[in-house]
XYZ file of C-alpha atoms in Angstrom:
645
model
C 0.000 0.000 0.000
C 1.533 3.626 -0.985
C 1.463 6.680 1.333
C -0.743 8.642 -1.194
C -3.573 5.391 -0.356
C -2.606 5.432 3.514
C -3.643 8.835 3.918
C -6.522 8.793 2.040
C -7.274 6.049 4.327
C -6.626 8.149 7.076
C -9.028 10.993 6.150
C -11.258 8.689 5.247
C -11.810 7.159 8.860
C -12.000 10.728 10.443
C -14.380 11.782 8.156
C -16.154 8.677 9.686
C -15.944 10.115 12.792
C -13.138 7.393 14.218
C -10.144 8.149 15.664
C -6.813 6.687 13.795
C -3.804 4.420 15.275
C -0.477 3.948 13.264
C 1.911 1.116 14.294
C 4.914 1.131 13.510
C 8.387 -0.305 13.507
C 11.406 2.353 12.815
C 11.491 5.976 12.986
C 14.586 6.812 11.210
C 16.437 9.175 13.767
C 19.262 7.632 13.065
C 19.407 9.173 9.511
C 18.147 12.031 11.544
C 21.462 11.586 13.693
C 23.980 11.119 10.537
C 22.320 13.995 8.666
C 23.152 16.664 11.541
C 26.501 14.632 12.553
C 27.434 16.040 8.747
C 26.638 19.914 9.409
C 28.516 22.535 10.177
C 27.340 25.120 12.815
C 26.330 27.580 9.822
C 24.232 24.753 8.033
C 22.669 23.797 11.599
C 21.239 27.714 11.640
C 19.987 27.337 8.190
C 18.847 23.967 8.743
C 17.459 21.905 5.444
C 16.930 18.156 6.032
C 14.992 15.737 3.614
C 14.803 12.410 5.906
C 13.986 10.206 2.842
C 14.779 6.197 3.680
C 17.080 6.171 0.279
C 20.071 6.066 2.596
C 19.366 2.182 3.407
C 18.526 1.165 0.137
C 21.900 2.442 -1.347
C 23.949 1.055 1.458
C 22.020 -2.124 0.768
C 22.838 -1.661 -3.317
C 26.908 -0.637 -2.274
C 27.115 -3.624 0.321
C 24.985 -6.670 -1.478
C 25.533 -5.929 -5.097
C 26.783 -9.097 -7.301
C 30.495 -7.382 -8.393
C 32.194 -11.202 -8.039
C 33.481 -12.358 -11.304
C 32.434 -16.016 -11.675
C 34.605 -18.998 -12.821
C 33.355 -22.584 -13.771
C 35.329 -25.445 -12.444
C 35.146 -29.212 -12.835
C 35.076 -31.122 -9.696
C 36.692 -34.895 -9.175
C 33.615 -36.394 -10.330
C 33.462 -34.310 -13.468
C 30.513 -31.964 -12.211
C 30.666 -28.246 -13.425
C 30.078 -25.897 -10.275
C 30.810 -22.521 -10.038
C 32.976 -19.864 -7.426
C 33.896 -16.594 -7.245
C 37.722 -16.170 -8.799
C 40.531 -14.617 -7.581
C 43.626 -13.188 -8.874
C 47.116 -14.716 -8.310
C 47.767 -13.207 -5.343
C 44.247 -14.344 -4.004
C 42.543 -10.861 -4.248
C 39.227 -11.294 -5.492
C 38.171 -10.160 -8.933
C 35.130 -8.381 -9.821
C 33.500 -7.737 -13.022
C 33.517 -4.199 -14.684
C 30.395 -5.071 -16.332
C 28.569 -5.295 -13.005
C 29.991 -2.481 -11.343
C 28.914 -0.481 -14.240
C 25.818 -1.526 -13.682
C 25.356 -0.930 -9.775
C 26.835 2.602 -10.664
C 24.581 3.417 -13.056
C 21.795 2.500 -10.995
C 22.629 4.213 -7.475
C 22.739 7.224 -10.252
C 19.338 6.508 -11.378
C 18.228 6.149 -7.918
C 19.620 9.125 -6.426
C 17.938 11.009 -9.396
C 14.558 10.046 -8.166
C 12.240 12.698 -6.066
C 13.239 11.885 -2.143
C 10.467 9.606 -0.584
C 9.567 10.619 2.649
C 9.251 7.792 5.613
C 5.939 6.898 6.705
C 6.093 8.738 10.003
C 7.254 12.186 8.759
C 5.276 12.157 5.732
C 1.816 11.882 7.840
C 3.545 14.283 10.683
C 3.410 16.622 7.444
C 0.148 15.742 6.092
C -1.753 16.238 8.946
C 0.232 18.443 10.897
C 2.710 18.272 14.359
C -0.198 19.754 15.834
C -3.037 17.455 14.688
C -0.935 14.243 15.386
C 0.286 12.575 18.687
C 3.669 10.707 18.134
C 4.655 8.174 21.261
C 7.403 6.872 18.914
C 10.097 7.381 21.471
C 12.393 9.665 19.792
C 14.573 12.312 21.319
C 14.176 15.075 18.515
C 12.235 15.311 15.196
C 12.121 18.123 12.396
C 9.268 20.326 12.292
C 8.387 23.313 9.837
C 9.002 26.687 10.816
C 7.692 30.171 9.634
C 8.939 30.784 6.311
C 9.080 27.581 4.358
C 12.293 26.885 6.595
C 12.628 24.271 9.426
C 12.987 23.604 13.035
C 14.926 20.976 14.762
C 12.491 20.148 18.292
C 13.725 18.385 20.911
C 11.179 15.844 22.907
C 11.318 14.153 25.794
C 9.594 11.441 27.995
C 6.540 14.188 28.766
C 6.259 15.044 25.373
C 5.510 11.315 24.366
C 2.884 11.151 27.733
C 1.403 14.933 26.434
C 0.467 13.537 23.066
C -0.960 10.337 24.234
C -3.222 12.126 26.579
C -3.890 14.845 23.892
C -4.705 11.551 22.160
C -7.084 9.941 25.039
C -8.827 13.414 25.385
C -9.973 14.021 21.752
C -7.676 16.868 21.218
C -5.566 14.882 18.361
C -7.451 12.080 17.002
C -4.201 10.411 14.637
C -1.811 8.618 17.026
C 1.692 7.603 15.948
C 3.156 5.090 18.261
C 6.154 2.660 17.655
C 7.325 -0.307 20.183
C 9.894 2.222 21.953
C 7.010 4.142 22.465
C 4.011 1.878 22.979
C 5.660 0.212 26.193
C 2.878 -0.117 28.768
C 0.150 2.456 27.645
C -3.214 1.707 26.481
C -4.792 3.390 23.814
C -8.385 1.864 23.513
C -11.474 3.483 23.658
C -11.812 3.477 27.720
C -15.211 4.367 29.144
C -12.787 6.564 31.636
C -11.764 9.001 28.837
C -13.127 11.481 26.882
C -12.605 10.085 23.987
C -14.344 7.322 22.769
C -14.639 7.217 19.055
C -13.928 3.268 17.637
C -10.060 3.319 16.777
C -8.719 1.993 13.713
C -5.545 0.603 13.812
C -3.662 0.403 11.390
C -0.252 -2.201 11.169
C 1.779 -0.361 8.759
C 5.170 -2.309 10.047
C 4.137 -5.598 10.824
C 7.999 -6.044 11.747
C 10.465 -8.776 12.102
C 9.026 -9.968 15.488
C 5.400 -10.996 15.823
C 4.982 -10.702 19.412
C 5.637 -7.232 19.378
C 3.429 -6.780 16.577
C 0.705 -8.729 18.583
C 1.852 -6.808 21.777
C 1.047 -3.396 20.100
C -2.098 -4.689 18.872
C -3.571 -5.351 21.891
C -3.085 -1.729 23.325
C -6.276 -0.520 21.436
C -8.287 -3.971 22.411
C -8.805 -3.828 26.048
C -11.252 -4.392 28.624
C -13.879 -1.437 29.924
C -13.694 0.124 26.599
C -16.887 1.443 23.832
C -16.298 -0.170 20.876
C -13.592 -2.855 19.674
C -11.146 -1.263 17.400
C -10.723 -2.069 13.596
C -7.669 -3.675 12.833
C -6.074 -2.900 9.245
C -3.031 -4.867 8.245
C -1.260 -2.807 5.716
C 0.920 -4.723 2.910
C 2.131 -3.650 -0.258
C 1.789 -5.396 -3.658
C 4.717 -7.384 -2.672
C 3.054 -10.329 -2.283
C 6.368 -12.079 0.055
C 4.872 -9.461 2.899
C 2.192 -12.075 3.721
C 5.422 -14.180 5.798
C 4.944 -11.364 8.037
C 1.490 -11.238 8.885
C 0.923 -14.890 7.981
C 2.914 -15.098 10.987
C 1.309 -12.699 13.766
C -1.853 -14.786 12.541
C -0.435 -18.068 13.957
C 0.524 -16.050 17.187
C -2.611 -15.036 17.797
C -4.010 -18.467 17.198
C -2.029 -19.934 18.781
C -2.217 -17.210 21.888
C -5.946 -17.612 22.144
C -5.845 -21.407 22.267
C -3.434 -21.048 24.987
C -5.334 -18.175 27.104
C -8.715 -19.735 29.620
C -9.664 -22.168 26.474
C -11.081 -18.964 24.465
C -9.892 -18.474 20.730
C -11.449 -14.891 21.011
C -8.823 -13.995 23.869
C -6.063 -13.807 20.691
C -6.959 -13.224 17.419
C -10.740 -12.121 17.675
C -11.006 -13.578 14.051
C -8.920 -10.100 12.711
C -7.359 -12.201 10.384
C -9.180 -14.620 7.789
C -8.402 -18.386 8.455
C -6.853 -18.364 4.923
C -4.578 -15.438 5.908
C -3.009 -18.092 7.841
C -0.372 -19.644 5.741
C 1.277 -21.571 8.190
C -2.435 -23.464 9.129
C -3.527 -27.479 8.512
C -5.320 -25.953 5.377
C -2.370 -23.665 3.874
C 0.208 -27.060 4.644
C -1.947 -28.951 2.847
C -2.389 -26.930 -0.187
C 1.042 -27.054 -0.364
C 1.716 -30.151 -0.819
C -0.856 -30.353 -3.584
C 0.895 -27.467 -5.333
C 4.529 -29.194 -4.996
C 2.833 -32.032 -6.970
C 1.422 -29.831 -9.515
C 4.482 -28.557 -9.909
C 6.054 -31.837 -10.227
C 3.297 -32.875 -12.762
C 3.718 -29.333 -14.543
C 0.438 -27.990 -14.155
C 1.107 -25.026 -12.958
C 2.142 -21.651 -15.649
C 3.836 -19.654 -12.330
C 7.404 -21.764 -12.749
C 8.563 -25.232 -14.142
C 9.877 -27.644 -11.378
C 13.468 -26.816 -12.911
C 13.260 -23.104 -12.496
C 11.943 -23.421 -9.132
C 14.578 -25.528 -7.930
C 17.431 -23.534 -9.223
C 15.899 -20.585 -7.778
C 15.360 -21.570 -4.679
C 17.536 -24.333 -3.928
C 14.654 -26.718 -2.671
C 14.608 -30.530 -4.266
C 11.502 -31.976 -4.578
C 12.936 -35.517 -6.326
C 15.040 -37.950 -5.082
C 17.414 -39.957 -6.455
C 14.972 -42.122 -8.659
C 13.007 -38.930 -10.371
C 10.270 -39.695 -7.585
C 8.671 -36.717 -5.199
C 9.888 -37.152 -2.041
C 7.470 -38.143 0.753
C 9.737 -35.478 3.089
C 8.921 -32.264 1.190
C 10.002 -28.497 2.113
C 8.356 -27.190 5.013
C 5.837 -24.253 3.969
C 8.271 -22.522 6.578
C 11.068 -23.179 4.278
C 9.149 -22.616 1.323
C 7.977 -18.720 2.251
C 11.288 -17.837 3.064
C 12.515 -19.081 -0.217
C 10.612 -17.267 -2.021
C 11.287 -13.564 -0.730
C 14.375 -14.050 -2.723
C 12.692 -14.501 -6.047
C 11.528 -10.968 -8.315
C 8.794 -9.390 -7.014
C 6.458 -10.263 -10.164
C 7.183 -13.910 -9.896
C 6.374 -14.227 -6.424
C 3.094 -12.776 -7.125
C 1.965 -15.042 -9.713
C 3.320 -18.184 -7.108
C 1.507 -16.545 -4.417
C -2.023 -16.432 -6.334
C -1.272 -19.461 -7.207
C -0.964 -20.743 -3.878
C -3.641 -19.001 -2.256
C -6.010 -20.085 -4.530
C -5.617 -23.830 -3.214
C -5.407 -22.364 0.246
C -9.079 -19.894 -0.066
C -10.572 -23.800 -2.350
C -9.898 -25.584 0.821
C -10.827 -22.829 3.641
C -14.076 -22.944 1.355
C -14.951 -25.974 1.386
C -14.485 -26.719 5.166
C -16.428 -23.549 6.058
C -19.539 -24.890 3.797
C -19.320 -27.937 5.090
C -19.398 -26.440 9.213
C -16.067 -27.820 9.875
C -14.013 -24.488 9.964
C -12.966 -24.205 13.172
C -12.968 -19.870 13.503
C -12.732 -20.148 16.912
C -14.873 -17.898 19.541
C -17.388 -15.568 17.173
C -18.675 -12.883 19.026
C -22.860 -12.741 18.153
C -23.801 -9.102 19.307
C -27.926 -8.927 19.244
C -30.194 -6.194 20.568
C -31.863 -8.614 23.169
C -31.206 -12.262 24.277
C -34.062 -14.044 26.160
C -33.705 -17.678 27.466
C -36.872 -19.608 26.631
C -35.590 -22.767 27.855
C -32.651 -24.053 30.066
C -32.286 -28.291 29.762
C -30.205 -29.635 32.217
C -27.780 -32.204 30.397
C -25.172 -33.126 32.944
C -23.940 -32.646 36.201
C -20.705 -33.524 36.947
C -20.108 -36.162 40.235
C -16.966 -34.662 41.786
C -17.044 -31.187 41.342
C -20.566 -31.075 40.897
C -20.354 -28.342 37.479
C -23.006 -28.294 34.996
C -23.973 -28.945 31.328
C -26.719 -27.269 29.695
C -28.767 -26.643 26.710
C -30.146 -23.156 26.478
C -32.462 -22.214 23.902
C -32.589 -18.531 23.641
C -34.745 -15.993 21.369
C -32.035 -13.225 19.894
C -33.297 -10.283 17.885
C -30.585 -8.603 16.146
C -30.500 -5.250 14.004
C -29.156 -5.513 9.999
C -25.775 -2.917 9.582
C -26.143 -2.658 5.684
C -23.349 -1.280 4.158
C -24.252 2.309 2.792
C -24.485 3.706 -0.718
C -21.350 6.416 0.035
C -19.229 3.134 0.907
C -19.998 1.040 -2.246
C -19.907 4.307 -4.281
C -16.280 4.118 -2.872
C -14.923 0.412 -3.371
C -16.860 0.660 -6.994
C -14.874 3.823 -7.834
C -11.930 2.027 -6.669
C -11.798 -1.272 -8.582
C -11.779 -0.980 -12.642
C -13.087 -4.377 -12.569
C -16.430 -3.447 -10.651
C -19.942 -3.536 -12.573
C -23.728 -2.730 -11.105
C -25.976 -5.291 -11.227
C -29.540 -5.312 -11.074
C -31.339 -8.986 -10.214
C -34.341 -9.474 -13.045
C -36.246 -10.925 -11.064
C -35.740 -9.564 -7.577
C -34.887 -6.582 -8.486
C -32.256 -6.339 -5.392
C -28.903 -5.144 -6.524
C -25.328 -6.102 -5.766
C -21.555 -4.893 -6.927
C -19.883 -7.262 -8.806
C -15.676 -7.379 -8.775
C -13.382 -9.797 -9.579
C -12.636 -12.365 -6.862
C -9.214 -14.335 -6.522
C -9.670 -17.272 -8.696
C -9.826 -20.966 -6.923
C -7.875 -23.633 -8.358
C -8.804 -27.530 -8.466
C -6.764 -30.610 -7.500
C -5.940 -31.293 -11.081
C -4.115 -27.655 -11.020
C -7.429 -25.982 -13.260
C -8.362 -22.332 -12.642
C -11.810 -21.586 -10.779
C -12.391 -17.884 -12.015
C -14.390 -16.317 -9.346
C -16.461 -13.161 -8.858
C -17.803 -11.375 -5.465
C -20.897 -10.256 -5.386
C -21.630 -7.266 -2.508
C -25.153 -6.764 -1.273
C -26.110 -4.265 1.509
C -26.206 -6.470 3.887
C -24.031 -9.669 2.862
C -21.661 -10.760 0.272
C -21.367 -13.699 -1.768
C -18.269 -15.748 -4.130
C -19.871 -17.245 -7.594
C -18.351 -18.815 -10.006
C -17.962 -17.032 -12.961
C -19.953 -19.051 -15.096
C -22.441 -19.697 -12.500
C -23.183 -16.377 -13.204
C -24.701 -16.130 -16.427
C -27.287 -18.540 -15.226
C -28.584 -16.296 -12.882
C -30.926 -13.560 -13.672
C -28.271 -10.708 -12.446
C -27.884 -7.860 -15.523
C -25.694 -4.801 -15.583
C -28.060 -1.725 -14.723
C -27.334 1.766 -15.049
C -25.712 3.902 -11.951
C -28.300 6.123 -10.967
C -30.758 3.002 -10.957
C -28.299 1.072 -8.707
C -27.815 3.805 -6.487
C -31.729 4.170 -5.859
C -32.243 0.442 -5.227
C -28.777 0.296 -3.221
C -30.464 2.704 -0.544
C -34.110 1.730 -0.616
C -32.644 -1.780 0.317
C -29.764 -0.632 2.837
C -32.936 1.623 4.513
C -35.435 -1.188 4.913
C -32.316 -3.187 6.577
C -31.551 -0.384 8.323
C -35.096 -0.749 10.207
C -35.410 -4.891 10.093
C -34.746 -6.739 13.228
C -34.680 -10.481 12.818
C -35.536 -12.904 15.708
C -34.460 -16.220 15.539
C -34.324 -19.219 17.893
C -30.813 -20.380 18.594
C -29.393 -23.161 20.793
C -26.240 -23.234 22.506
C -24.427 -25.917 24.649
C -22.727 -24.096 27.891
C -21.217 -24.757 30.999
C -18.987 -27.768 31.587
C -18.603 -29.305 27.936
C -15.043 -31.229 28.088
C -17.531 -34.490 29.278
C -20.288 -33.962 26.551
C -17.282 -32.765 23.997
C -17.999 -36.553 21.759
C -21.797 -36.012 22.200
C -22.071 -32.823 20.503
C -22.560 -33.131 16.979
C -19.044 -33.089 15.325
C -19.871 -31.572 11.730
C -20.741 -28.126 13.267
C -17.616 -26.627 14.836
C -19.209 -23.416 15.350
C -17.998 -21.789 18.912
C -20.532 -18.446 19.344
C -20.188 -16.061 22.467
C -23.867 -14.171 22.561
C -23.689 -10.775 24.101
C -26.464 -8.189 24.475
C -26.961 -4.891 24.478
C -27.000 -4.828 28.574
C -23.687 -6.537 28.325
C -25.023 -10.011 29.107
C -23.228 -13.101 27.206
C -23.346 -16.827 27.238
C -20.528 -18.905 25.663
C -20.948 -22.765 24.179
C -21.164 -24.679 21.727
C -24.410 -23.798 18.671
C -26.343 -26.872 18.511
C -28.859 -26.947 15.407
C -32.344 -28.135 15.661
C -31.788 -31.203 14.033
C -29.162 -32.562 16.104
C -31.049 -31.520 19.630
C -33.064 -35.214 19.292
C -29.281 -37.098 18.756
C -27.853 -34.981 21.774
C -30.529 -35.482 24.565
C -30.866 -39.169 23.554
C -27.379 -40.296 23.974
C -27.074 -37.976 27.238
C -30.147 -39.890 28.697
C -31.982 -36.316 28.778
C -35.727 -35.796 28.968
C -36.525 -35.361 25.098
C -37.088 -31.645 24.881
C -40.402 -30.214 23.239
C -40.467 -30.983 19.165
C -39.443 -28.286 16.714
C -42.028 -25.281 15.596
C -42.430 -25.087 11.727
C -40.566 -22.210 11.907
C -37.481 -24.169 13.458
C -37.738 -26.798 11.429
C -37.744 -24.805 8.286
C -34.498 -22.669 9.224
C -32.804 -26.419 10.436
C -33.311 -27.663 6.870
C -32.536 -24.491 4.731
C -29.449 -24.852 7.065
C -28.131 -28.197 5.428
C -30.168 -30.238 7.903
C -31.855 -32.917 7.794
C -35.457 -33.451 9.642
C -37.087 -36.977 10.218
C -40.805 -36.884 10.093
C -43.203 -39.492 11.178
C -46.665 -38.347 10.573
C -48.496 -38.777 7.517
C -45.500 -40.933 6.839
C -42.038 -41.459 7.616
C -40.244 -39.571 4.944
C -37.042 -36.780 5.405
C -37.004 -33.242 4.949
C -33.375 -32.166 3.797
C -32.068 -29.644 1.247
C -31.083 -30.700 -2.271
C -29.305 -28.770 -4.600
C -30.925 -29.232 -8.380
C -29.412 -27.442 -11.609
C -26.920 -25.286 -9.233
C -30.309 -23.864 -6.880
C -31.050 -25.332 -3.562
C -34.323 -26.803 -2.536
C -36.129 -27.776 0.220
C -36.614 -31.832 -0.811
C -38.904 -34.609 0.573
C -37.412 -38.081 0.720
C -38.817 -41.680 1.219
C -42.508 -40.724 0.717
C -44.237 -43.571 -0.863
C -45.487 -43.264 -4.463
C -49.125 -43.541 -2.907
C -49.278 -40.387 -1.227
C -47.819 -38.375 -4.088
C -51.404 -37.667 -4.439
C -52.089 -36.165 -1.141
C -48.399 -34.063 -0.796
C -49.039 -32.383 -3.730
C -52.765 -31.300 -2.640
C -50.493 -29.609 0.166
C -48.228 -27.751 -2.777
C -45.801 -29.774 -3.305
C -44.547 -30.070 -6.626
C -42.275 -33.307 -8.624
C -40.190 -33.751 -11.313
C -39.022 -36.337 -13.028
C -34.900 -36.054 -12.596
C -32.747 -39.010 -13.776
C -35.717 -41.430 -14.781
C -36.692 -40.620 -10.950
C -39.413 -39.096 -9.244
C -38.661 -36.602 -7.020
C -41.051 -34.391 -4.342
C -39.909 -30.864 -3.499
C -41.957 -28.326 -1.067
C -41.863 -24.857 -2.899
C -39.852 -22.202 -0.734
C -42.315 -19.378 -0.596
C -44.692 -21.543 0.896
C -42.664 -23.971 2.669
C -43.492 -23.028 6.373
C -47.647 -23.833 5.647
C -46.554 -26.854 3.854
C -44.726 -28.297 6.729
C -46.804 -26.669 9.541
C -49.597 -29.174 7.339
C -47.124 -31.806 8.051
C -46.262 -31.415 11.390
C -50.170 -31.121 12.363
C -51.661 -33.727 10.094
C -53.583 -36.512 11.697
C-alpha cells in the first residue's frame, strides 16, 4: 500500500468520525542523527533536512551488489560448479560489467524525487499539531515560519502529552512505535473522553510478531466502547504475507493457549486463509509441490523453481519425495525470487489455500474459533439440564434462547467508494428480484488437477457472496445503469436499516469437556452471545436437528419438538429433519441445476397424491421421481405436516 492510499485512508476514517492508530516499527532518527553529525554550525542555523529512507537502500545496493566475477570449475567427479575467482595473489576479482551496472543505478536512484518515511510524511500531512507521536524519539524536524525548518527536541513528557492529547480528543491520529508503545493503552476506555472506535492500522508488521501482537492489543482492552478495527497494511509485494501470515499463527495460537477462548487472541482479525502456516495452507502445499512436479502449474517449471530456490523436490529415482520443504522453508525461499514472480506463485498458492478454507467452512467444519454474536436482546426460553458432573458437581446445559438482532447494511457512500476504486467493478440489477449487488473480480480458486476456478464477489447491503464465474450467467443478475443502482442500493440498505430479525438459537454451555464426543461433530461453530445490557453466554451452537441425537445419547428428557418455523431454518441450514406423521419420509435440502431446494425423501409413491394437494410439486430427474416443497410456501406446507392426523 503507498502513502498517497494510507492517507486517504486516514481521512477517510475521520471523516467517519473514528479516531486513527499507526503502528509502527522504525522511525529513522538515526538518519536524523547522521544527517546533523554532517553539518557545520552555519548549516545547523539554516537547517534543510529531507529524511527520505534512500540512505538504506543504497547502502544495501553498495554492500549486497553481485560485483564477483564467476569462474566454472570441474570437480573430481566431473561436475561443473561454479565460485567466485581470484587473482594470483588471491585478491578477489570483480567484473567491470557489473559495477557499471550498480553505478549506473545508485545514479538513477539518487535522481529520483526523495520519498519521505511513513512517520514524517503523515507528521506533514496532517500536521505536528493534529498528530500525537509516542514513537520514542529524542528530537524530530518540524516546519518553521517561512518555508524553513525547526529541529524540536522531545522528551519522555512530550511522548505522555500527546498520548493524553490523544485519550482526550484533542488529536485524534496517534503515531506510536514499540519504543514508544511500552505499557500504555490506547483503547477506547469508558474513563476518557474520547471514545470514538479506533482503527488501527499495522503499517510495520515487523520482524518480530509478538511485538506486533503486543502493540495490537493496546487498542483492544477491557472497559472500553467499541472494539477497534484492525487494518493490516501490505504492499503489492506479495512475500509481505510471511509477516502477517505469521502474527496470525501467534494469535491463534495465543488464544488457544489463554482460559480455552480463541477470542482472547486473534478475535477472528485475520481470515483463516490469511493463515499460511495453518492445517489448510500445509496442505495446499503439498498439492501445489505435486502440480508442480506434474507441470500444471504456468507460475514456474519444477526446474526453475529448484534452481531458484535451492529446494529438491525428487530424489534420487526422479520420484517426489514423501519429506517435502516445510511451507516454513518454502515462504522464506521465495522472498528471494523478483517481485512479479512471487506474485503469480503466491495467487497461485492461495487459490488452493481460499478452495480448501471454502470448502471446510460450507461444510461447518471451519474451526474460527470464539465468534462474538452481538444482538439487541437475548431471552432464554428454555434451560435443559444435560449433565452434572459427580466430583465437582459443574453443569452442562442446553439453552435455547430468542435473539433479535438489528441488519448494519453497508451504505451507498461506501460502495460508491470500493466501486470507484476497482476498474473491474460492474452494477448489477437482479431481473427478477430486483435487489442489486456490486460485482468485482474475486481471486480465482484452483482444483486438484491444477485448473483455474475464475471467481467473482458479489456485494449486497447487507451480505456478500463468491460465484463462479460461469455460474453467473445462469442467474438472472444484468448490468443496470448507476443512478438506478444507487436508488435500489439505498431503498434496500434503509429497509435493513429498520429490520430486526428474531431467531431461535441453541447453545451448549457450561462444563462441555464431558459432553465434547456427544455434541454433533460436523458443526464446529464456537458463538459467544452478548447483548446490548452486556449479558453473554458462551458454548457450543447446537442446530435443531441434532437436539433429538444430543438429549438421547445424554439420557436427557426429550425436549419439546421443533415449531415449523425451526424446522424450516434447520433444513434451509443443510439439515436434515425426520418426520413421522403422515408418513415417515425426510425433509433435507437438495441442490438441483446449481439452486437449492427444500426436498422430501422416502414418501411412498401412494401419497404423491395427497403431498401435492399440500403444494408440493415433482419432477421427473434421472428417470426418478422426485417431491420438493416450494420455498415461498414452505413453512404452511410443513406446519400441514407437522399437524396432520
Amino acid at each position: 500500500m503507498k502513502l498517497p492510499t494510507i492517507i486517504s485512508a486516514v481521512e477517510q476514517h475521520l471523516a467517519e468520525g473514528k479516531s486513527v492508530v499507526l503502528q509502527l516499527v522504525t522511525t529513522a532518527e538515526s538518519i536524523l542523527n547522521r544527517r546533523l553529525g554532517e553539518l557545520s554550525a552555519e548549516e545547523r542555523a539554516e537547517l534543510d533536512i529531507e529524511l527520505s529512507p534512500l540512505e538504506y537502500c543504497l547502502d544495501y545496493l553498495a554492500r549486497a551488489f553481485p560485483t564477483r566475477q564467476m569462474e566454472v570449475y570441474t570437480d573430481d567427479t566431473g561436475e561443473q560448479h561454479s565460485r567466485p575467482m581470484s587473482d594470483e595473489h588471491g585478491n578477489p576479482v570483480t567484473n567491470p560489467q557489473a559495477e557499471a551496472a550498480r553505478a549506473e543505478l545508485i545514479e538513477h536512484i539518487c535522481a529520483l524525487p526523495p520519498i519521505k518515511a511513513a512517520l514524517d510524511a503523515l507528521l506533514e500531512r496532517f500536521g505536528h499539531d493534529n498528530v500525537a507521536e509516542v514513537t520514542g524519539r529524542s528530537k524530530r524536524i518540524i516546519p518553521a515560519a517561512g518555508g524553513q525548518q525547526r529541529l524540536e527536541t522531545r522528551t519522555v513528557r512530550s511522548a505522555q502529552a500527546d498520548a493524553a492529547a490523544f485519550m482526550d480528543g484533542t488529536k485524534r491520529i496517534l503515531i506510536f512505535s514499540d519504543a514508544g508503545g511500552t505499557g500504555r493503552s490506547y483503547h477506547a476506555s469508558l474513563d476518557v473522553p474520547n471514545q470514538q472506535q479506533r482503527v488501527h492500522l499495522l503499517l510495520e508488521p515487523g520482524w518480530r510478531a509478538d511485538r506486533a501482537i503486543q502493540g495490537l492489543g493496546r487498542t483492544h482492552r477491557t472497559h472500553q466502547a467499541s472494539a477497534p478495527l484492525f487494518r493490516p497494511v501490505t504492499t503489492d509485494c506479495k512475500g509481505e504475507l510471511r509477516f502477517t501470515s505469521t502474527i496470525a499463527r501467534r494469535l491463534d495460537s495465543l488464544g488457544a493457549l489463554t482460559r480455552g477462548q480463541r477470542q482472547t487472541g486473534g478475535q477472528n482479525l485475520f481470515d483463516p486463509a490469511d493463515n499460511l502456516e495453518s492445517e489448510y495452507a500445509k496442505a495446499a502445499l503439498v498439492t501445489w509441490f505435486h502440480l508442480l512436479v506434474a507441470g500444471k502449474l504456468t507460475s514456474t517449471t519444477l526446474a526453475d523453481f529448484e534452481e531458484r530456490t535451492g529446494l529438491a523436490l525428487l530424489d534420487a529415482d526422479g520420484v517426489i519425495k514423501e519429506d517435502l520443504p516445510p511451507i516454513q522453508r518454502w515462504l522464506n525461499r521465495l522472498l528471494a525470487l523478483p517481485i512479479g514472480h512471487q506474485n503469480v506463485i503466491f495467487d497461485e498458492f492461495l487459490a488452493l489455500v481460499e478452495t480448501r478454507v471454502a470448502a471446510a467452512r460450507d461444510a461447518g467444519t471451519l474451526d474460527i474459533g470464539v465468534e462474538t454474536m452481538q444482538v439487541e436482546t437475548a431471552t432464554i426460553l428454555e434451560d435443559t439440564l444435560l449433565r452434572t458432573d459427580p466430583v465437582s458437581g459443574a453443569t452442562s446445559h442446553l439453552l435455547t434462547i430468542e435473539v433479535a438482532r438489528r441488519r448494519n447494511p453497508v451504505t451507498l457512500e461506501r460502495v460508491t467508494k470500493l466501486a470507484s476504486a476497482d476498474n473491474t467493478a460492474v452494477f448489477l440489477r437482479n431481473g427478477r428480484s430486483g435487489k442489486v449487488a456490486l460485482k468485482t473480480k474475486a481471486r480465482s480458486g484452483m482444483t486438484e488437477e491444477g485448473t483455474p476456478v475464475p471467481r467473482v464477489e458479489l456485494l449486497r447491503p447487507t451480505r456478500r457472496e463468491f460465484l463462479r464465474e460461469h455460474d453467473l450467467f445462469e442467474t438472472a443478475w444484468e448490468p443496470c445503469e448507476p443512478s438506478a443502482f444507487a436508488t435500489a442500493w439505498s431503498a434496500e440498505a434503509e429497509e435493513a436499516a429498520q429490520t430486526v430479525d428474531t431467531e431461535i438459537i441453541r447453545i451448549a454451555t457450561g462444563l462441555l469437556l464431558p459432553i465434547w464426543s456427544a455434541l454433533p461433530s460436523d458443526h464446529l461453530a464456537v458463538n459467544r452471545i452478548v447483548d446490548a445490557e452486556g449479558k453473554s453466554w458462551l458454548g457450543r451452537m447446537v442446530f435443531p436437528e441434532h437436539v433429538g441425537k444430543l438429549v438421547k445419547d445424554l439420557g436427557v428428557e426429550t425436549p419439546a419438538p421443533l415449531s415449523p418455523s425451526e424446522t424450516l431454518r434447520a433444513v434451509q441450514a443443510g439439515g436434515s429433519i425426520a418426520l413421522v406423521r403422515p408418513v415417515p419420509c425426510e425433509l433435507k435440502r437438495s441442490r438441483v441445476n446449481g439452486s437449492w431446494r427444500i426436498e422430501i425423501t422416502g414418501a411412498p409413491a401412494s401419497q404423491l397424491v395427497w403431498f401435492k394437494s399440500l403444494g408440493c410439486f415433482t419432477e421427473v430427474i434421472q428417470y426418478r421421481t422426485r417431491l420438493f416443497v416450494p420455498t415461498e410456501k414452505a413453512e404452511a406446507i410443513i406446519t400441514a405436516l407437522i399437524g396432520a392426523p
